[in-house]
XYZ file of C-alpha atoms in Angstrom:
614
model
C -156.860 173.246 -88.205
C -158.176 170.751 -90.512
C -156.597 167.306 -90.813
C -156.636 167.440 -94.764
C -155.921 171.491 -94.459
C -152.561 170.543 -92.589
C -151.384 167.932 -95.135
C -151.732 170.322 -97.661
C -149.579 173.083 -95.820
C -147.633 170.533 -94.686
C -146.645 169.114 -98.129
C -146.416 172.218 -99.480
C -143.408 173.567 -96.642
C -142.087 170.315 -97.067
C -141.713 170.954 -100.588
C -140.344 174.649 -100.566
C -137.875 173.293 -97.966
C -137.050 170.411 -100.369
C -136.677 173.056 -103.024
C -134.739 175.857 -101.838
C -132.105 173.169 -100.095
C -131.772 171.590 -103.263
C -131.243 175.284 -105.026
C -128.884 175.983 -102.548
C -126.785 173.143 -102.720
C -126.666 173.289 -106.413
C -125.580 177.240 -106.337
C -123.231 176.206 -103.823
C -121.261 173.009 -105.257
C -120.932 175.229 -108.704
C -118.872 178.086 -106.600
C -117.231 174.867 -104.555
C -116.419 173.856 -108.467
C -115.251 176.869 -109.555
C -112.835 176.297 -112.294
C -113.254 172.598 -112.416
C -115.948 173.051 -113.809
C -114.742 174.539 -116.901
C -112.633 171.172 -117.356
C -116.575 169.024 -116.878
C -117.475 171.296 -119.671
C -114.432 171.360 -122.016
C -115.721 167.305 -122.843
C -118.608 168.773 -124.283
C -117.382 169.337 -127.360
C -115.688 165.744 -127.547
C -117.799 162.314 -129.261
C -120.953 161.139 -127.971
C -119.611 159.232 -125.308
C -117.866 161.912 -123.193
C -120.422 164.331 -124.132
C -122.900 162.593 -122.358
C -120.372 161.579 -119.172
C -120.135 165.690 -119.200
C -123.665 165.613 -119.354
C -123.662 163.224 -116.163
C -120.967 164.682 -114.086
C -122.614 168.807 -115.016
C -125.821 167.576 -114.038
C -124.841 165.647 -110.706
C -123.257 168.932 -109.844
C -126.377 171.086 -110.671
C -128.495 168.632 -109.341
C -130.890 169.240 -112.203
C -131.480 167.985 -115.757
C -133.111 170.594 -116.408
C -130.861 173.190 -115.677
C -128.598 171.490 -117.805
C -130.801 171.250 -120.755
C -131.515 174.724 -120.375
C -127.734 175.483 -120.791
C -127.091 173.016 -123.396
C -129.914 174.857 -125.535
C -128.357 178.215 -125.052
C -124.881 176.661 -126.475
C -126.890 175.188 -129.246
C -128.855 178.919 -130.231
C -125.626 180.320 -129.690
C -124.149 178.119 -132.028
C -121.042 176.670 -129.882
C -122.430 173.250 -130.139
C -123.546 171.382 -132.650
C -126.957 169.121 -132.365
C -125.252 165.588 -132.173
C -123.117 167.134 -129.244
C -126.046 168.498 -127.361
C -128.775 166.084 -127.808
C -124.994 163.522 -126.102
C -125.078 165.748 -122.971
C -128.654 165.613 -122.898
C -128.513 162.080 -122.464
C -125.869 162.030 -119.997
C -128.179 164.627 -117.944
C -131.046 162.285 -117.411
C -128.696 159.403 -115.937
C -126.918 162.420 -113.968
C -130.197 163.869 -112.418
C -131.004 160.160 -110.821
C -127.959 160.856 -107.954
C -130.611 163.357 -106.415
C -132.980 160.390 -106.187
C -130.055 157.990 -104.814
C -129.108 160.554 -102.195
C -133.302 160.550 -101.423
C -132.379 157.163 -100.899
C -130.359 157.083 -97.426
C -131.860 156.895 -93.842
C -130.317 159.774 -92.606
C -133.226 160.543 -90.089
C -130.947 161.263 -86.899
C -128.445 163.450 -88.642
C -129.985 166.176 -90.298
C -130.252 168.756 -87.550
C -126.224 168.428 -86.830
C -125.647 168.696 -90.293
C -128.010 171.978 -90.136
C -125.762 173.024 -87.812
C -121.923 172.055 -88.738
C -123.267 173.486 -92.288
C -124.508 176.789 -90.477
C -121.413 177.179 -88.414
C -118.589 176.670 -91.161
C -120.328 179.018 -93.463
C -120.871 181.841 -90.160
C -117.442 181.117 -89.021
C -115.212 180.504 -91.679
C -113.680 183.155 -93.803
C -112.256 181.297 -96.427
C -114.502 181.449 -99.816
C -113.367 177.662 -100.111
C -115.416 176.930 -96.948
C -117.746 178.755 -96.545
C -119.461 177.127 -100.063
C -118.676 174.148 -98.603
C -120.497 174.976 -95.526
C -123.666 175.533 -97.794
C -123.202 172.871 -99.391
C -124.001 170.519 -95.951
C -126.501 173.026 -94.588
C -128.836 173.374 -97.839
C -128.324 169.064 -98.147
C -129.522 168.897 -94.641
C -132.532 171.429 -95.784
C -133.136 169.247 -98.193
C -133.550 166.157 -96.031
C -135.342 167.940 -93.540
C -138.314 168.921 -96.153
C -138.518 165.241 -97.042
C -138.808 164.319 -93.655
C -141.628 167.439 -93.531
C -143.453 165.368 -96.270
C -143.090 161.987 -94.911
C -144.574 162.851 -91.417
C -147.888 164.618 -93.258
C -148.557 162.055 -95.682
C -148.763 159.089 -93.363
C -152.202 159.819 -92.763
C -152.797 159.334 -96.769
C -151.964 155.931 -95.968
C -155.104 154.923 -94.040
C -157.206 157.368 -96.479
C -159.497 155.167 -98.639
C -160.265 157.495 -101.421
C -156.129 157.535 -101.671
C -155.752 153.642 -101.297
C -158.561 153.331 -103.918
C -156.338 155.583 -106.294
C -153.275 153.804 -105.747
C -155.448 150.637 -106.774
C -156.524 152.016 -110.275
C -153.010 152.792 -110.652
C -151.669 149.546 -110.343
C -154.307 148.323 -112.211
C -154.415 150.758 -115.251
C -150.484 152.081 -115.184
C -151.584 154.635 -117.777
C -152.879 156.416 -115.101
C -149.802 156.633 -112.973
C -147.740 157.912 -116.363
C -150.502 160.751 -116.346
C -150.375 161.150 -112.342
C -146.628 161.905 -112.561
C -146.713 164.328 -116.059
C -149.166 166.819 -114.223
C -147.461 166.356 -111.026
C -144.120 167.639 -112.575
C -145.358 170.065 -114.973
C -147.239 171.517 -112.027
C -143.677 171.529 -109.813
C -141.284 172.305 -112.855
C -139.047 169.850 -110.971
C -138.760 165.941 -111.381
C -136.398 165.480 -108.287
C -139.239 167.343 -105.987
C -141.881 165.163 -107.678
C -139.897 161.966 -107.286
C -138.371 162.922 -103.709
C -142.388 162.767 -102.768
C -143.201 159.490 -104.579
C -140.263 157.842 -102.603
C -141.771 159.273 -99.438
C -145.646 158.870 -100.014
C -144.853 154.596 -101.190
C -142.618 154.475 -97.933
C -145.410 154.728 -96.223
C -147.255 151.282 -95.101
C -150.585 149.690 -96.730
C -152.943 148.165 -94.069
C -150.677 144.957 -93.003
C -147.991 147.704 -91.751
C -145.353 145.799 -94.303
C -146.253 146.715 -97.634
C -145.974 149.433 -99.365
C -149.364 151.452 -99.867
C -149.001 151.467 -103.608
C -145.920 149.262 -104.351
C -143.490 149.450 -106.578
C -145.486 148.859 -109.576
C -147.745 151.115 -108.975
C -144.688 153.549 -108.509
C -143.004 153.150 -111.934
C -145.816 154.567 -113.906
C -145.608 157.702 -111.756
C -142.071 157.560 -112.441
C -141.738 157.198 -115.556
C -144.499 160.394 -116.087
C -142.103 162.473 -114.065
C -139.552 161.702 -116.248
C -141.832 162.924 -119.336
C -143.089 165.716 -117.416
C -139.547 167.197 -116.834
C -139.347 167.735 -120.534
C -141.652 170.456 -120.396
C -138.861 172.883 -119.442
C -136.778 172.295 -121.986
C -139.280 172.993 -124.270
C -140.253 176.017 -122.660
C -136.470 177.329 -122.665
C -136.619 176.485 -126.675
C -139.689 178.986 -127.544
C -138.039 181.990 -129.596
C -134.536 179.650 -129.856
C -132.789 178.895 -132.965
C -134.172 175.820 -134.633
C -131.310 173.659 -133.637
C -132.241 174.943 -130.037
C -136.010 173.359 -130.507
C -134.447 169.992 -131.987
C -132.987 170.182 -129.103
C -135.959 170.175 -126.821
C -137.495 167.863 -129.070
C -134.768 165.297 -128.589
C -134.917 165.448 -125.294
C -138.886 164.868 -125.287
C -138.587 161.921 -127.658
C -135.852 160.170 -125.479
C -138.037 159.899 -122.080
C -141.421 159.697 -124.343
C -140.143 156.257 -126.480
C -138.528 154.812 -123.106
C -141.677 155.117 -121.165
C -143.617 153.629 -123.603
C -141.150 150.886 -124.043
C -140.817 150.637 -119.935
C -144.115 150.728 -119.336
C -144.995 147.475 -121.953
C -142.185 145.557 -119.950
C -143.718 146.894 -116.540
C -144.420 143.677 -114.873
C -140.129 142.795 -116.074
C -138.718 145.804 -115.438
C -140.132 145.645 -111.259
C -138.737 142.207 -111.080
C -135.339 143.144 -112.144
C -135.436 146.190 -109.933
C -136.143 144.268 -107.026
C -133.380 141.775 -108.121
C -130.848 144.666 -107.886
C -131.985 146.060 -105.036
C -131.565 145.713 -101.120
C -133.900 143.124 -99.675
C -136.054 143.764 -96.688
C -139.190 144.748 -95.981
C -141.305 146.474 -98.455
C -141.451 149.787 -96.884
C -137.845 149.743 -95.859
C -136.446 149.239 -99.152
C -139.225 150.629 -101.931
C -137.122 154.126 -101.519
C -134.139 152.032 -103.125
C -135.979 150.547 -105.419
C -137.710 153.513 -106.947
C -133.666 155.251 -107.105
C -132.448 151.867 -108.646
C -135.476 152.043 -111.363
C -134.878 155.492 -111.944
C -131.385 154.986 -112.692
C -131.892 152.155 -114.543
C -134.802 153.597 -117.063
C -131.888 156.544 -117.716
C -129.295 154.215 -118.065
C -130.772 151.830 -120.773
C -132.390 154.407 -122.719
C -128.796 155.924 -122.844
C -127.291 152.930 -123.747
C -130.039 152.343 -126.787
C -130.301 155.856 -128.171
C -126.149 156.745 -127.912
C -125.658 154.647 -131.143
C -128.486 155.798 -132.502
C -127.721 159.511 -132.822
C -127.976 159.830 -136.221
C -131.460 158.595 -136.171
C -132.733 161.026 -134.046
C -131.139 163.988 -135.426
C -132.399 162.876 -138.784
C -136.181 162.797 -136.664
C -135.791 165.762 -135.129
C -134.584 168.075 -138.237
C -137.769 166.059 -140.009
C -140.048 167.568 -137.176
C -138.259 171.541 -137.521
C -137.650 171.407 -140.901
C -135.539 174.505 -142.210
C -132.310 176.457 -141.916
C -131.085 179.432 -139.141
C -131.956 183.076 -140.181
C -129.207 185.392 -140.438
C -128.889 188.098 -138.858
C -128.791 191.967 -140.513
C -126.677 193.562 -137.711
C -123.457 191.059 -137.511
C -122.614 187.732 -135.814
C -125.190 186.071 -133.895
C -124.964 187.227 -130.506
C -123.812 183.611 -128.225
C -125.502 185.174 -125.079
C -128.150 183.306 -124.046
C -130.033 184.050 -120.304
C -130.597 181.175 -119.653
C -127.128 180.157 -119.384
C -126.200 183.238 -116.253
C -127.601 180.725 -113.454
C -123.995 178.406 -114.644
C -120.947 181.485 -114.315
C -118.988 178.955 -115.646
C -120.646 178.116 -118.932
C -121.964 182.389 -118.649
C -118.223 183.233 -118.544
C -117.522 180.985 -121.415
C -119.961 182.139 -123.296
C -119.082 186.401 -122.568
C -115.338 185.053 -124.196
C -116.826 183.674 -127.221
C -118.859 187.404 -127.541
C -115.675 189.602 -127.043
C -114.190 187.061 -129.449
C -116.294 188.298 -132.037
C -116.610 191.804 -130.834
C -112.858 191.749 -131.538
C -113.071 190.370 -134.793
C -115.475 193.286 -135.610
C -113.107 195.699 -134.111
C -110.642 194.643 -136.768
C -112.625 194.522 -139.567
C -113.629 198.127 -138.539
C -109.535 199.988 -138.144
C -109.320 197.723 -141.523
C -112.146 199.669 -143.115
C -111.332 203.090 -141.219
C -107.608 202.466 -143.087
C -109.165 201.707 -146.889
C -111.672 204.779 -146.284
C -108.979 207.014 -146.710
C -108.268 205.698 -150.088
C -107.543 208.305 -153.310
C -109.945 205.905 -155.325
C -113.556 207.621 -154.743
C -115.097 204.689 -155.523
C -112.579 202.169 -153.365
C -113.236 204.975 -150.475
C -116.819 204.822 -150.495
C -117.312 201.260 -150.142
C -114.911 201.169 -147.427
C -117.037 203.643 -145.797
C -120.316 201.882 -145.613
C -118.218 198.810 -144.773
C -116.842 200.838 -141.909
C -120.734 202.366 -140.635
C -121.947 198.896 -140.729
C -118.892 197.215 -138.451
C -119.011 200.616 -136.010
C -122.779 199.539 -135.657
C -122.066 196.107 -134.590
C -119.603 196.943 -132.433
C -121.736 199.480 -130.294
C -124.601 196.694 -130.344
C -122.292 193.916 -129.512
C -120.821 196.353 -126.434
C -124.056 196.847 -125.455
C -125.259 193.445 -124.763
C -122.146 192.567 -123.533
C -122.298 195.168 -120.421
C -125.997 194.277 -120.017
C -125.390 190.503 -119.921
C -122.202 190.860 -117.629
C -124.233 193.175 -114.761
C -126.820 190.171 -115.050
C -123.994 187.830 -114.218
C -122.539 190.039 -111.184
C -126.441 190.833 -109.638
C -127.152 187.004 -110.019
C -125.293 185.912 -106.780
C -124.444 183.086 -108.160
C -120.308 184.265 -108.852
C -117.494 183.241 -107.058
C -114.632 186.149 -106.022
C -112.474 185.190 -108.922
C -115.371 184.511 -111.092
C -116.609 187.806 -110.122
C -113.174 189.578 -111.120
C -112.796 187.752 -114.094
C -116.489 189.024 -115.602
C -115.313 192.594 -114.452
C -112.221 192.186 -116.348
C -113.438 190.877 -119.108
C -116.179 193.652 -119.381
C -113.459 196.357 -119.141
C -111.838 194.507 -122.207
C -115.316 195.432 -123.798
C -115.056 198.920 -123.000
C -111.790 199.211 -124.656
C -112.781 197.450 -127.843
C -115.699 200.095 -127.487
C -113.569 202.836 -126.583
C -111.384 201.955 -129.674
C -114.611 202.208 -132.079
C -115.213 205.911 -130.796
C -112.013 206.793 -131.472
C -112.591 205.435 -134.883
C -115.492 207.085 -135.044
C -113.523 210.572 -134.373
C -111.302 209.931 -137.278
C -113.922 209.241 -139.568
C -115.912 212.668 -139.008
C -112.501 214.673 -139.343
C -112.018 212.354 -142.523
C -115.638 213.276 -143.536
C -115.599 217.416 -142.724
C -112.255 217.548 -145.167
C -113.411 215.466 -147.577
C -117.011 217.441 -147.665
C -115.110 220.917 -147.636
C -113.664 219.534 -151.330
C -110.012 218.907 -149.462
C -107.925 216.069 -149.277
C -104.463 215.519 -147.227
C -101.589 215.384 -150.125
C -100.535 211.638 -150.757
C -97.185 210.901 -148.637
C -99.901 212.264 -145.779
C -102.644 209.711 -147.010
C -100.035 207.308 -146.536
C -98.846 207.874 -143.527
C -102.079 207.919 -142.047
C -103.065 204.390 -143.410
C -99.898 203.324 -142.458
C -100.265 204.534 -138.911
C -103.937 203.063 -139.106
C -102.526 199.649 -140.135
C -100.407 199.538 -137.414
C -102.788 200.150 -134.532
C -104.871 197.191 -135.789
C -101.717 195.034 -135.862
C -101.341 196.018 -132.332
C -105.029 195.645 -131.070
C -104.625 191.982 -132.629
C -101.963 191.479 -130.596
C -103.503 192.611 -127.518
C -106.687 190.780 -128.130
C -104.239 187.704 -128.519
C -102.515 188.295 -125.620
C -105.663 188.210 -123.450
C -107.128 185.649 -125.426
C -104.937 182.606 -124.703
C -103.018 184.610 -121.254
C -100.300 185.326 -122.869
C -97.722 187.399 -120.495
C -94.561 187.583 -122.899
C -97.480 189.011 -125.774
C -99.019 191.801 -123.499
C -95.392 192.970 -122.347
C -94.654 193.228 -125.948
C -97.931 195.718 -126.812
C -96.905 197.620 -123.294
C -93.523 198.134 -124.640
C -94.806 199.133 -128.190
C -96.709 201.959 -126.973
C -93.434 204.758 -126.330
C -92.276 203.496 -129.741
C -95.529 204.035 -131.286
C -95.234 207.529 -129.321
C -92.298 208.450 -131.285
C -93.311 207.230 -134.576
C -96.162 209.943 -133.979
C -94.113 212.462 -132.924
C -92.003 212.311 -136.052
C -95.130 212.039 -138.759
C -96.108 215.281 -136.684
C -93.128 217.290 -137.907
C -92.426 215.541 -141.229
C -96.170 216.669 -141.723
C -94.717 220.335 -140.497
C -91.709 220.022 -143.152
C -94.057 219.731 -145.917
C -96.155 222.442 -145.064
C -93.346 224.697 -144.917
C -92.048 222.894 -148.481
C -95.480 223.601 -149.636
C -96.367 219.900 -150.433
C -99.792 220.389 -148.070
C -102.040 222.984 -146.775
C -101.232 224.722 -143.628
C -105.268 224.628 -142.762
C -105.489 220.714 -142.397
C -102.318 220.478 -139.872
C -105.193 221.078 -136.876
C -106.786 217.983 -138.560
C -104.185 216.040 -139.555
C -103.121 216.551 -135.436
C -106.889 215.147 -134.421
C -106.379 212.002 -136.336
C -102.979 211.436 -134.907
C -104.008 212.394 -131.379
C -107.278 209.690 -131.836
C -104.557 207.145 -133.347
C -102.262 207.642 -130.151
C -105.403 207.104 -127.802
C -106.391 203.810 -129.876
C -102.842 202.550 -128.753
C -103.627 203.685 -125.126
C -106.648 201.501 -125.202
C -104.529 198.742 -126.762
C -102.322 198.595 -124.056
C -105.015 198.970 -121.252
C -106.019 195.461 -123.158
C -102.528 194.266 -122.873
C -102.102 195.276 -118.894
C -105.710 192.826 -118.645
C -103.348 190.171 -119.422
C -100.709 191.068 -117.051
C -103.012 191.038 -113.998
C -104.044 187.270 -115.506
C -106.994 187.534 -117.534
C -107.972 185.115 -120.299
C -110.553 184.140 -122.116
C -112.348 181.120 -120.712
C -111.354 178.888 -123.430
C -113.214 174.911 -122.708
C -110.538 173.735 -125.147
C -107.475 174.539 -123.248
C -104.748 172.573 -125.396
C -106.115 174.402 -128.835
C -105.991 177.837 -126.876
C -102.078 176.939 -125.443
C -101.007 175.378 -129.194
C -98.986 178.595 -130.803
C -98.660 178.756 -134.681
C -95.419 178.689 -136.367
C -96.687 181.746 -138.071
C -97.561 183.712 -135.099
C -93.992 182.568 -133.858
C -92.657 183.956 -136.808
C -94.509 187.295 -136.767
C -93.224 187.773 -133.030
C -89.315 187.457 -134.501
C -89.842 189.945 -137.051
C -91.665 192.599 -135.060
C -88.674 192.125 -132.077
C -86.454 192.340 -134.831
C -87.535 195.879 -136.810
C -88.138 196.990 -133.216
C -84.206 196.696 -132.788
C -83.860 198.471 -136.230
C -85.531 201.442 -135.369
C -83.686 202.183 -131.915
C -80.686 201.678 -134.292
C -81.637 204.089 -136.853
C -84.220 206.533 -135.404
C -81.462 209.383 -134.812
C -80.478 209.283 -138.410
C -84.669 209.312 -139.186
C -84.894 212.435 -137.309
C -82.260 214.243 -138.786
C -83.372 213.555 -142.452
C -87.198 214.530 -141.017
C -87.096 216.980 -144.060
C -87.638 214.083 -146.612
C -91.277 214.425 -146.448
C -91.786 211.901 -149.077
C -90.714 209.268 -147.443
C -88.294 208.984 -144.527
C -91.970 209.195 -141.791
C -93.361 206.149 -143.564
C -90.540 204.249 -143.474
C -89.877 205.493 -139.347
C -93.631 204.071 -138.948
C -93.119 200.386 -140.738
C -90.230 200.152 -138.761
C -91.108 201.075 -135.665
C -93.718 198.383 -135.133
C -93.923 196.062 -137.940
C -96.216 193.255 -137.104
C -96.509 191.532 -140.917
């Protein structure tokens, strides 16, 4: 085979290898993470400073900037993060994606095939989730090192090449060159730790006197500091069809690496003589590796340190480049689930909270609406109607994405076992809230065929009905609560609620039956009025498969924990009172039943009291 046909192949396996170890080992230390990774997140939403130290610590674990700029973007379109707090964690993700280039770094020749192996081993042999990430973890690092190594052995021949030595001159010469060199070079890989993992291997290798490096360091910053402009291009990419906060976003990001490699590069002959201050000493080709980590860190570190303070400025740049406000959407909240987020379960989990959130909040507003439809004002009744199509609309559209982004999740891999049975269980809490719209949807084409055959249920029955509507809401608050923040003592409370709620039923059956027989409403609309009742009974079946959610431990993923713990005095309050009429009507529902007869009120007052949740 060709000599320059083998470098080729051989940089290019070097590469994939380099790749796909450092893919692994990212997928890997996220499920080794697991949970505490939520906690790295939950300073997102803090000031500037621990923003970007979440930026750092996320992007150390992902072992890509870009990955977390991707992320940050989708909490930015998704509006859970504002643009000061993203463009923070942005620049906490360029110093964070230099520990790949440390790591690069180490002379680690003579251990990567028994790391290969102990890594292979404990994830074959162990059986312990724990572990076996672990496991991957060493075995895709050693991958890693081993496609370095790959690319180190096939360009020493590059070394002696004069059309390369020549290149390496004009770069030195004419650092413009090297900026460009690096730019195409990244935008080409789509990763500035491959790109940079090569430059530390191709200036390890030794110029003619067997000590120096072939191009040097200064000939290496340029190239550096291109790859560090090139890597913006992904960002950008992620922003195309974002929300306009999600391309001031990308933008930010841009103008950070763009204004410190100018800056860099006018201080170039400086900045290499401070680099080579803090580095190791030794021989050229020995240490360059360091030195090129050391600048790399350094460049991210300073321009961190310059722009941090200056926040306001570039927001105030950015919003000048994408000038406008968001567009509102016609079909209910804007939906906070963004793709490009699924790679990170924990931020994708986060995110699938925040959705049901609002799907709940919709699910409200909907029994709410169901409850004025039935209203004796035409006009009142009406309105609520519409009001009620429109909320049943976003509900099935919110379900909808919510199941599609969830199987995403679960097909990605990239789920731990609890992860995995917390997405599961949270898309089952979905399917209630969706289940819970149907029935809905039940009562309001019974409501629709009586009021279209010129009928109407008498008024005690109207009011029973709205009553009984009223209180399922209550109760699907509560269980949406309970799951919400994990609350045990809640969910036991909806469980418990349900025979009660059973009874109530029961008894607005046969006061319904009393007045029938009194004459006070039509015998034809008892089949009816039973529909509605039986839909009503099955809404509190799906409240309580919410609540029993809770008692196998599901919650939300909430990043700020204390806020989701901290209990209002009201809600305190509201739990008394509802213990407290649920006392009252074990105490009096004997005496309810036997006056049944008093159709005109003794069923409403049976349903307050049996759950009152005011």
């Amino acid at each position: 085979m060709n000599e320059n046909v083998k470098i080729v192949f051989g940089l290019l396996g070097g590469l994939a290898l380099f790749l796909y170890g450092m893919n692994g080992m990212s997928d890997a230390l996220q499920k080794t993470a697991g949970d505490k990774m939520k906690k790295i997140l939950s300073f997102l939403t803090k000031n500037p400073i621990m923003g970007a130290l979440a930026g750092a610590l996320v992007t150390a674990v992902l072992q890509s900037s870009s990955a977390t700029t991707v992320m940050v973007i989708g909490f930015v379109s998704a509006g859970l993060m504002s643009l000061p707090q993203a463009i923070s964690v942005i620049f906490g993700a360029n110093i964070g994606t230099t520990m790949t280039a440390q790591l690069m770094a180490f002379k680690i020749s003579d251990y990567i095939y028994p790391l290969i192996f102990i890594g292979f081993m404990m994830n074959f042999v162990c059986k312990k989730e724990q572990l076996k990430n672990i496991g991957l973890v060493i075995f895709s690092f050693g991958i890693l090192f081993e496609g370095i190594e790959i690319m180190g052995s096939v360009m020493k021949p590059l070394a002696t090449s004069v059309i390369f030595v020549d290149l390496m001159a004009k770069v030195k010469e004419i650092p413009i060159l090297g900026v460009a060199l690096g730019t195409i070079m990244t935008l080409v890989v789509q990763s500035s730790s491959a790109t940079i993992a090569v430059l530390q291997n191709f200036a390890a290798q030794p110029g003619p006197d067997g000590v120096t490096s072939v191009m040097g360091l200064a000939g290496a910053i340029p190239i550096l500091l291109g790859d560090n402009i090139g890597t913006t291009i992904t960002a950008l990419l992620a922003s195309i069809g974002q929300s306009k906060n999600a391309k001031r976003t990308a933008i930010a990001h841009s103008i950070f690496n763009i204004t410190g490699s100018v800056v860099f590069l006018c201080v170039l002959p400086f900045f290499a003589r401070f680099v080579q201050f803090i580095s190791p000493r030794g021989n050229e080709i020995d240490v360059i590796s360091r030195q090129i980590a050391n600048a790399h860190t350094t460049f991210n570190i300073v321009c961190t340190l310059i722009w941090l303070p200056l926040i306001p400025l570039m927001v105030k740049i950015v919003t000048t480049i994408i000038r406008g406000t968001e567009k509102q959407r016609d079909d209910g909240p804007v939906s906070v689930l963004e793709s490009g987020v699924i790679a990170q379960p924990a931020a994708a989990l986060y995110l699938v909270s925040e959705e049901l959130e609002h799907m709940a909040e919709v699910g409200s507003k909907l029994l709410a609406a169901l409850k004025e439809s039935f209203s004796s004002d035409k006009t009142q009744s009406e309105a609520a109607t519409e009001q009620y199509k429109t909320y049943r609309r976003q509900a099935a559209r919110m379900e909808d994405d919510l199941a599609a982004y969830v199987t995403k999740m679960l097909s990605s891999g990239n789920l731990t076992q609890q992860q995995s049975g917390q997405a599961a269980g949270l898309l089952y809490v979905s399917n209630n809230i969706g289940r819970i719209a149907d029935r809905c949807e039940e009562i309001a084409g019974v409501h629709e065929k009586i009021t279209q055959g010129g009928k109407s249920f008498s008024e005690v029955a109207t009011g029973e009905l709205q009553d009984c509507i009223e209180i399922s809401r209550k109760l699907f608050d509560r269980a949406i609560r309970s799951v919400k923040d994990g609350d045990l003592d809640r969910a036991r409370t909806v469980v418990k609620k349900k025979n009660k709620m059973r009874k109530a039923q029961k008894q607005l059956k046969r006061a319904h039956i009393a007045r029938v027989n009194e004459g006070l409403c039509d015998a034809s609309m008892t089949e009816d009025y039973s529909a509605i009742i039986y839909s009503l009974d099955r809404i509190v079946d799906n409240c309580v498969s919410i609540a029993e959610e809770t008692l196998d431990h599901l919650s939300f993923v909430n990043f700020s924990e204390d806020e989701a713990d901290e209990e209002r005095p009201a809600d305190i309050i509201a739990e008394i009172n509802a213990e407290e009429t649920l006392e009252e009507h074990e105490n009096s529902e004997q005496e309810e039943n036997a006056n049944a007869s008093d159709a005109d009120g003794s069923s409403n007052t049976a349903i307050n009291k049996a759950t009152d949740f005011s």
